[in-house]
Amino acid sequence: MLSLFEEYKRNGKIAEALLAGRNLFNQNPGDEKIFAAYFDYLCTLAETLPSFADRKNFGEQANVALAFYAENAMLTREFVEVFAKYQQRINVILEEIEKTNMKRVKEEQAEAESQNAEFLKKLFALKDSMQGEITQEKFDELLVEIEKLDSVIEKDMFTEEQASIYESLTKEITGLISVKMRQIEHRKNIAYNQQAAEAFASAFEKFCKEESRYKNQTQLFSLASTTLFAFDASRLFNETLIYYNHVYSYIFSKLDDGGKLALTRYAIECERKAW
């Protein structure tokens, strides 16, 4: 009955041996010889396999098999003594597996704590890099680095101290990001307004030099579309708008009725720069 099971064992075919052993044992749950062979194989796997998950699995299977055997075997004084030996063996195996598991968990916790400490240091460094004046490109790079770093931090493995540091640090970084976004946007708006003011000055200068030329609507459109009406008024500072109104009013006052209408139409239709 056990020949096929033993053959698979000798040939190292674990899956096949388990199938044969389980089948024999389930059909003969009270047969000590079959049980002993199957139980011993499960215990051996639980003691020797490299994978902790496999060892735990086969240890649990051996414990279940022992309980099933106890329910079906003939109850005698000899059986009770033998059962105690089987129980002692599986208890030792399960205890050793649990010790290994506890050691593994502690090592993983220690490793995670160490890694998290390094990650928090890097997060501090990234926060420091965001201080002072930085470009949009540098700001974007830092945001990507922060996101990447945050995604690999094992937050569920934080110590209480690390959790507190992380919470405080993320609040600081979030606040700093908001400040930097406003600063960068303000710098962009300054550059935008500087460009707009220069364009308005160019329009004023060109119109004053060649007023008669720009009374031609085609030339007027060429001038106005690239200077006066090339900028989004919602992004202009009050000072820039005041200068714009001065230039616009001056040019408008020098045009005849047809020119005034054309300039107004250009103001409505011209595409504004978004940057």
Short mmCIF file of C-alpha atoms in Angstrom, two decimals:
data_model
loop_
_atom_site.label_atom_id
_atom_site.label_comp_id
_atom_site.label_asym_id
_atom_site.label_seq_id
_atom_site.Cartn_x
_atom_site.Cartn_y
_atom_site.Cartn_z
CA MET A 1 0.00 0.00 0.00
CA LEU A 2 2.85 2.38 0.81
CA SER A 3 5.09 1.46 -2.11
CA LEU A 4 3.95 4.28 -4.39
CA PHE A 5 4.25 6.80 -1.55
CA GLU A 6 7.78 5.61 -0.72
CA GLU A 7 8.78 5.67 -4.39
CA TYR A 8 7.76 9.30 -4.73
CA LYS A 9 9.62 10.15 -1.51
CA ARG A 10 12.83 8.54 -2.73
CA ASN A 11 12.63 10.41 -6.01
CA GLY A 12 12.08 13.74 -4.25
CA LYS A 13 8.63 14.25 -5.79
CA ILE A 14 7.07 16.09 -2.89
CA ALA A 15 3.70 16.94 -4.45
CA GLU A 16 3.17 13.37 -5.68
CA ALA A 17 4.28 11.87 -2.37
CA LEU A 18 1.91 14.10 -0.45
CA LEU A 19 -0.96 13.16 -2.75
CA ALA A 20 -0.28 9.45 -2.34
CA GLY A 21 0.25 9.72 1.43
CA ARG A 22 -2.86 11.82 1.99
CA ASN A 23 -4.95 9.49 -0.11
CA LEU A 24 -3.77 6.42 1.80
CA PHE A 25 -4.25 8.06 5.17
CA ASN A 26 -7.75 9.34 4.36
CA GLN A 27 -8.78 5.84 3.29
CA ASN A 28 -7.13 4.24 6.32
CA PRO A 29 -7.30 6.89 9.09
CA GLY A 30 -6.80 4.35 11.87
CA ASP A 31 -3.85 2.47 10.35
CA GLU A 32 -0.79 3.32 12.44
CA LYS A 33 1.75 2.24 9.82
CA ILE A 34 0.22 4.46 7.13
CA PHE A 35 -0.28 7.31 9.57
CA ALA A 36 3.29 7.05 10.88
CA ALA A 37 4.75 7.19 7.37
CA TYR A 38 2.59 10.12 6.30
CA PHE A 39 3.02 11.99 9.60
CA ASP A 40 6.79 11.49 9.58
CA TYR A 41 6.99 12.88 6.05
CA LEU A 42 4.97 15.96 6.96
CA CYS A 43 7.15 16.52 10.01
CA THR A 44 10.33 16.12 7.98
CA LEU A 45 9.10 18.73 5.49
CA ALA A 46 8.15 21.04 8.36
CA GLU A 47 11.65 20.67 9.81
CA THR A 48 13.78 20.93 6.69
CA LEU A 49 12.18 23.02 3.92
CA PRO A 50 13.83 26.43 3.36
CA SER A 51 10.57 28.33 3.02
CA PHE A 52 9.09 29.42 6.34
CA ALA A 53 5.58 29.47 4.85
CA ASP A 54 5.99 25.87 3.63
CA ARG A 55 7.36 24.71 6.97
CA LYS A 56 4.45 26.27 8.81
CA ASN A 57 1.96 24.80 6.36
CA PHE A 58 3.27 21.24 6.66
CA GLY A 59 3.59 21.55 10.43
CA GLU A 60 -0.07 22.48 10.62
CA GLN A 61 -0.98 19.62 8.27
CA ALA A 62 0.91 17.17 10.49
CA ASN A 63 -0.95 18.45 13.55
CA VAL A 64 -4.31 18.05 11.80
CA ALA A 65 -3.36 14.54 10.64
CA LEU A 66 -2.45 13.59 14.22
CA ALA A 67 -5.81 14.82 15.50
CA PHE A 68 -7.62 12.91 12.74
CA TYR A 69 -5.65 9.78 13.53
CA ALA A 70 -6.49 10.10 17.25
CA GLU A 71 -10.19 10.19 16.40
CA ASN A 72 -10.05 7.04 14.28
CA ALA A 73 -7.41 4.77 15.85
CA MET A 74 -8.24 1.99 18.27
CA LEU A 75 -7.91 3.43 21.75
CA THR A 76 -5.48 1.32 23.81
CA ARG A 77 -2.88 2.02 26.49
CA GLU A 78 -0.18 1.46 23.87
CA PHE A 79 -1.89 3.93 21.51
CA VAL A 80 -2.00 6.58 24.24
CA GLU A 81 1.73 6.22 24.85
CA VAL A 82 2.56 6.33 21.13
CA PHE A 83 0.21 9.26 20.59
CA ALA A 84 2.05 11.20 23.30
CA LYS A 85 5.34 10.73 21.40
CA TYR A 86 3.76 11.94 18.17
CA GLN A 87 2.25 14.90 19.98
CA GLN A 88 5.58 15.78 21.56
CA ARG A 89 7.33 15.69 18.20
CA ILE A 90 4.84 17.98 16.48
CA ASN A 91 4.78 20.32 19.50
CA VAL A 92 8.57 20.71 19.28
CA ILE A 93 8.32 21.39 15.54
CA LEU A 94 5.52 23.93 15.93
CA GLU A 95 7.34 25.67 18.78
CA GLU A 96 10.49 25.89 16.69
CA ILE A 97 8.50 27.27 13.75
CA GLU A 98 6.94 29.88 16.04
CA LYS A 99 10.37 30.83 17.43
CA THR A 100 11.67 31.17 13.88
CA ASN A 101 8.67 33.28 13.00
CA MET A 102 9.15 35.57 16.01
CA LYS A 103 12.83 35.96 15.14
CA ARG A 104 11.96 36.70 11.53
CA VAL A 105 9.33 39.27 12.58
CA LYS A 106 11.77 41.00 14.93
CA GLU A 107 14.45 41.09 12.24
CA GLU A 108 11.97 42.50 9.71
CA GLN A 109 10.81 45.10 12.24
CA ALA A 110 14.40 46.09 12.98
CA GLU A 111 15.20 46.30 9.26
CA ALA A 112 12.04 48.32 8.57
CA GLU A 113 12.81 50.64 11.49
CA SER A 114 16.34 51.19 10.17
CA GLN A 115 15.15 51.79 6.61
CA ASN A 116 12.41 54.13 7.80
CA ALA A 117 14.98 56.10 9.78
CA GLU A 118 17.01 56.53 6.58
CA PHE A 119 13.91 57.49 4.62
CA LEU A 120 13.00 60.13 7.21
CA LYS A 121 16.52 61.57 6.97
CA LYS A 122 16.13 61.80 3.20
CA LEU A 123 12.73 63.43 3.66
CA PHE A 124 14.32 66.03 5.94
CA ALA A 125 17.00 66.63 3.31
CA LEU A 126 14.38 67.10 0.59
CA LYS A 127 12.53 69.57 2.78
CA ASP A 128 15.76 71.51 3.34
CA SER A 129 16.40 71.51 -0.43
CA MET A 130 13.06 73.22 -0.90
CA GLN A 131 14.10 76.14 1.30
CA GLY A 132 15.21 79.36 -0.32
CA GLU A 133 14.60 80.36 -3.90
CA ILE A 134 14.28 77.48 -6.37
CA THR A 135 13.26 77.18 -10.00
CA GLN A 136 10.08 75.55 -11.24
CA GLU A 137 12.16 72.67 -12.64
CA LYS A 138 13.91 72.08 -9.30
CA PHE A 139 10.60 72.32 -7.46
CA ASP A 140 9.04 69.71 -9.76
CA GLU A 141 12.04 67.40 -9.28
CA LEU A 142 11.74 67.68 -5.50
CA LEU A 143 8.02 66.90 -5.60
CA VAL A 144 8.71 63.75 -7.62
CA GLU A 145 11.44 62.68 -5.18
CA ILE A 146 9.19 63.29 -2.19
CA GLU A 147 6.39 61.26 -3.77
CA LYS A 148 8.74 58.38 -4.60
CA LEU A 149 10.22 58.38 -1.11
CA ASP A 150 6.84 58.55 0.58
CA SER A 151 5.61 55.56 -1.45
CA VAL A 152 8.37 53.25 -0.13
CA ILE A 153 8.17 54.23 3.53
CA GLU A 154 6.62 51.38 5.53
CA LYS A 155 4.37 53.56 7.67
CA ASP A 156 2.76 50.58 9.42
CA MET A 157 6.24 49.66 10.71
CA PHE A 158 6.92 53.06 12.29
CA THR A 159 7.94 53.28 15.91
CA GLU A 160 5.89 55.79 17.91
CA GLU A 161 8.73 58.28 17.63
CA GLN A 162 9.04 57.78 13.88
CA ALA A 163 5.28 58.15 13.41
CA SER A 164 5.35 61.44 15.31
CA ILE A 165 8.32 62.72 13.29
CA TYR A 166 6.69 61.70 10.02
CA GLU A 167 3.41 63.41 10.87
CA SER A 168 5.19 66.64 11.82
CA LEU A 169 7.47 66.47 8.79
CA THR A 170 4.66 65.90 6.29
CA LYS A 171 2.75 68.88 7.71
CA GLU A 172 5.84 71.06 7.32
CA ILE A 173 6.46 69.84 3.78
CA THR A 174 2.83 70.36 2.79
CA GLY A 175 2.95 73.92 4.10
CA LEU A 176 6.28 74.56 2.40
CA ILE A 177 4.96 73.24 -0.92
CA SER A 178 2.05 75.68 -0.75
CA VAL A 179 4.42 78.58 -0.04
CA LYS A 180 6.77 77.58 -2.86
CA MET A 181 3.91 77.24 -5.32
CA ARG A 182 2.79 80.77 -4.51
CA GLN A 183 6.36 82.10 -4.75
CA ILE A 184 7.01 80.42 -8.09
CA GLU A 185 3.68 81.60 -9.47
CA HIS A 186 4.46 85.13 -8.30
CA ARG A 187 7.86 85.03 -10.03
CA LYS A 188 6.15 83.83 -13.19
CA ASN A 189 3.68 86.69 -12.95
CA ILE A 190 6.50 89.19 -12.46
CA ALA A 191 8.25 87.91 -15.58
CA TYR A 192 4.94 87.97 -17.44
CA ASN A 193 4.26 91.56 -16.39
CA GLN A 194 7.81 92.63 -17.28
CA GLN A 195 7.37 91.19 -20.74
CA ALA A 196 3.96 92.84 -21.05
CA ALA A 197 5.28 96.25 -19.97
CA GLU A 198 8.11 96.00 -22.50
CA ALA A 199 5.63 95.06 -25.22
CA PHE A 200 3.37 98.01 -24.34
CA ALA A 201 6.37 100.36 -24.39
CA SER A 202 7.37 98.98 -27.79
CA ALA A 203 3.85 99.60 -29.11
CA PHE A 204 3.89 103.16 -27.81
CA GLU A 205 7.33 103.87 -29.26
CA LYS A 206 6.56 102.38 -32.68
CA PHE A 207 3.21 104.15 -32.94
CA CYS A 208 4.69 107.51 -31.99
CA LYS A 209 7.47 107.15 -34.56
CA GLU A 210 5.22 106.04 -37.43
CA GLU A 211 1.74 107.17 -36.50
CA SER A 212 0.61 107.48 -40.13
CA ARG A 213 1.73 103.91 -40.90
CA TYR A 214 -0.35 102.38 -38.12
CA LYS A 215 -3.49 104.17 -39.20
CA ASN A 216 -3.56 101.46 -41.84
CA GLN A 217 -5.65 98.71 -40.22
CA THR A 218 -3.42 95.88 -41.43
CA GLN A 219 -0.35 97.50 -39.87
CA LEU A 220 -2.36 98.39 -36.78
CA PHE A 221 -3.36 94.74 -36.33
CA SER A 222 0.25 93.63 -36.75
CA LEU A 223 1.33 96.03 -34.02
CA ALA A 224 -1.55 95.53 -31.58
CA SER A 225 -1.78 91.72 -31.84
CA THR A 226 1.89 91.25 -30.86
CA THR A 227 2.04 93.92 -28.16
CA LEU A 228 -1.08 95.50 -26.67
CA PHE A 229 -3.40 92.52 -26.98
CA ALA A 230 -0.91 89.66 -26.57
CA PHE A 231 -1.27 89.45 -22.77
CA ASP A 232 -3.96 88.16 -20.43
CA ALA A 233 -5.26 91.11 -18.38
CA SER A 234 -6.16 88.80 -15.47
CA ARG A 235 -2.42 88.14 -14.93
CA LEU A 236 -1.37 91.77 -15.08
CA PHE A 237 -0.60 93.81 -11.97
CA ASN A 238 -2.46 97.06 -11.38
CA GLU A 239 0.66 99.04 -12.27
CA THR A 240 0.98 97.18 -15.57
CA LEU A 241 -2.70 97.74 -16.35
CA ILE A 242 -2.35 101.46 -15.67
CA TYR A 243 0.51 101.68 -18.16
CA TYR A 244 -1.44 99.55 -20.65
CA ASN A 245 -4.44 101.88 -20.37
CA HIS A 246 -2.18 104.89 -20.94
CA VAL A 247 -0.72 103.40 -24.14
CA TYR A 248 -4.05 102.09 -25.37
CA SER A 249 -5.79 105.42 -24.73
CA TYR A 250 -3.06 107.34 -26.51
CA ILE A 251 -3.19 105.14 -29.63
CA PHE A 252 -6.99 105.02 -29.56
CA SER A 253 -7.17 108.84 -29.43
CA LYS A 254 -5.05 109.16 -32.58
CA LEU A 255 -7.26 106.93 -34.74
CA ASP A 256 -10.27 107.87 -36.81
CA ASP A 257 -13.63 106.19 -36.19
CA GLY A 258 -12.79 103.24 -38.43
CA GLY A 259 -9.47 102.77 -36.70
CA LYS A 260 -11.08 102.96 -33.26
CA LEU A 261 -13.56 100.25 -34.23
CA ALA A 262 -10.79 98.08 -35.67
CA LEU A 263 -8.65 98.48 -32.53
CA THR A 264 -11.62 97.53 -30.37
CA ARG A 265 -12.26 94.46 -32.49
CA TYR A 266 -8.60 93.45 -32.26
CA ALA A 267 -8.76 93.81 -28.48
CA ILE A 268 -11.62 91.32 -28.42
CA GLU A 269 -10.31 88.84 -30.99
CA CYS A 270 -6.55 88.66 -30.45
CA GLU A 271 -5.13 85.55 -28.77
CA ARG A 272 -3.37 86.12 -25.44
CA LYS A 273 -0.15 84.48 -24.29
CA ALA A 274 -0.81 81.88 -21.62
CA TRP A 275 2.71 81.79 -20.14
#
